[in-house]
mmCIF file of C-alpha atoms in Angstrom:
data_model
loop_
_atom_site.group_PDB
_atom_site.id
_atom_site.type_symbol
_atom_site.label_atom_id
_atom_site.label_comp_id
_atom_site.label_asym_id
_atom_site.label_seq_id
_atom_site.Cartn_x
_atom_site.Cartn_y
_atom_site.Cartn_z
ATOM 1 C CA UNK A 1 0.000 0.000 0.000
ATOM 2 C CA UNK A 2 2.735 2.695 1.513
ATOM 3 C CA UNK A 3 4.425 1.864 -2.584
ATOM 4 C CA UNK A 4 1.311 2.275 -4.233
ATOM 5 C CA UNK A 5 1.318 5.985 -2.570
ATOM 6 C CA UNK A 6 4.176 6.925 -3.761
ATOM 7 C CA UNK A 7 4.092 5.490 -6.927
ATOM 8 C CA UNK A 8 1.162 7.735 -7.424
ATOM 9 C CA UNK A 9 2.568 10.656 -5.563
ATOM 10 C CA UNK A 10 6.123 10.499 -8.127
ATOM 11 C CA UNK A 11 3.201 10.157 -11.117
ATOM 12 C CA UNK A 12 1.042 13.311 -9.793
ATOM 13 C CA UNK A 13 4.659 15.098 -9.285
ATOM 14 C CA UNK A 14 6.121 14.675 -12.059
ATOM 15 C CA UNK A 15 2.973 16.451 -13.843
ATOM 16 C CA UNK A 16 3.023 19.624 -12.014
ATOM 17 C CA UNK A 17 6.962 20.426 -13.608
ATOM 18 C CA UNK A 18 7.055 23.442 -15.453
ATOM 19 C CA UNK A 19 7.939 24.146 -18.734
ATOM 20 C CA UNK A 20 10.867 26.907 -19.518
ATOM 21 C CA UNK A 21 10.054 29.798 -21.116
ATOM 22 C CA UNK A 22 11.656 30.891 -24.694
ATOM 23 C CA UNK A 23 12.957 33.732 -23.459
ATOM 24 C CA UNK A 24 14.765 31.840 -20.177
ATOM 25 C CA UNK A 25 16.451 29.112 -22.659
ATOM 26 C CA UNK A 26 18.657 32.462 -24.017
ATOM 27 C CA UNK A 27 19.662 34.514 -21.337
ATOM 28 C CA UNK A 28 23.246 35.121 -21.241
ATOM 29 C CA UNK A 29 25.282 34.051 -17.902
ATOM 30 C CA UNK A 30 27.239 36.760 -16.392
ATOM 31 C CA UNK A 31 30.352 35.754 -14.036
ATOM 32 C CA UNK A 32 30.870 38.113 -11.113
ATOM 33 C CA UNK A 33 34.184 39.486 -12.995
ATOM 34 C CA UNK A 34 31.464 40.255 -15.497
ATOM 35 C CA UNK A 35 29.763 42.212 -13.804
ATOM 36 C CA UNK A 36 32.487 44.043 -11.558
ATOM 37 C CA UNK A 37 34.086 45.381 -15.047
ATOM 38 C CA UNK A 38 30.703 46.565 -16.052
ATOM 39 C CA UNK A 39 28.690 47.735 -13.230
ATOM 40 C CA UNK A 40 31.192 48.156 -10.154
ATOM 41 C CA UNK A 41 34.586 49.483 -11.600
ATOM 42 C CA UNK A 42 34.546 51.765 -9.326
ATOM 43 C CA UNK A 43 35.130 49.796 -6.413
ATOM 44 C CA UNK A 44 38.628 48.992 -7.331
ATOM 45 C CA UNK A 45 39.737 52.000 -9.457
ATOM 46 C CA UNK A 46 43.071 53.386 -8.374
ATOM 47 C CA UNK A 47 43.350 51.115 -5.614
ATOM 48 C CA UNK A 48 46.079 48.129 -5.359
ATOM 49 C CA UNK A 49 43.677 44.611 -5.908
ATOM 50 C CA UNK A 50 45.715 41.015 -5.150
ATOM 51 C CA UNK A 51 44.201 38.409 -7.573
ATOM 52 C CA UNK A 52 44.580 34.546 -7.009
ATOM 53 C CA UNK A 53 43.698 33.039 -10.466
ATOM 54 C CA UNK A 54 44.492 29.962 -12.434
ATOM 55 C CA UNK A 55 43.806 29.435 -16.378
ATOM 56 C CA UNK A 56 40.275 29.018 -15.784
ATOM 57 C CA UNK A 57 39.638 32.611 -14.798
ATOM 58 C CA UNK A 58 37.850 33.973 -18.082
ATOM 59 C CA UNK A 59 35.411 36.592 -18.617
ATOM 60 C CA UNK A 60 32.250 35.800 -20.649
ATOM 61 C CA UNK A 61 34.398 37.205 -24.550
ATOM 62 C CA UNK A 62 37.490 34.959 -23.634
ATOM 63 C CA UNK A 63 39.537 37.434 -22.211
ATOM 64 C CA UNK A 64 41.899 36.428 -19.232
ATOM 65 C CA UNK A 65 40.522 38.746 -15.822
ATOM 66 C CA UNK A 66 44.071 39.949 -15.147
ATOM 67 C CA UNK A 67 44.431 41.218 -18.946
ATOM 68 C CA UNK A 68 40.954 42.814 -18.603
ATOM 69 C CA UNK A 69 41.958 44.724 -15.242
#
């Protein structure tokens, strides 16, 4: 019985999922280096910034953080 419940309450579940929206499937993802060199430059300008990067540490175009700074 207690499987039969949850059978049916995985079946009535799984029905209620949403669907995404067009306009969610092309939103573009931002990193938070992103958005420092757009929106928040000022925070750092003409101050002394320490960075601890690897290879990994590219901005959304490709470009390498500590080249961008």
């Amino acid at each position: 019985m207690k499987n039969i419940f949850l059978f049916i309450l995985l079946i009535s579940l799984s029905f209620c999922s949403s669907k995404l929206e067009e306009k969610d499937l092309h939103k573009k993802v931002l990193t938070g280096a992103d958005i420092l060199l757009s929106e928040k430059l000022e925070l750092i300008k003409n101050k002394r910034v320490g960075l601890t990067v690897n290879h990994s540490s590219l901005l959304s175009n490709g470009e390498h953080l500590i080249d961008a700074l």
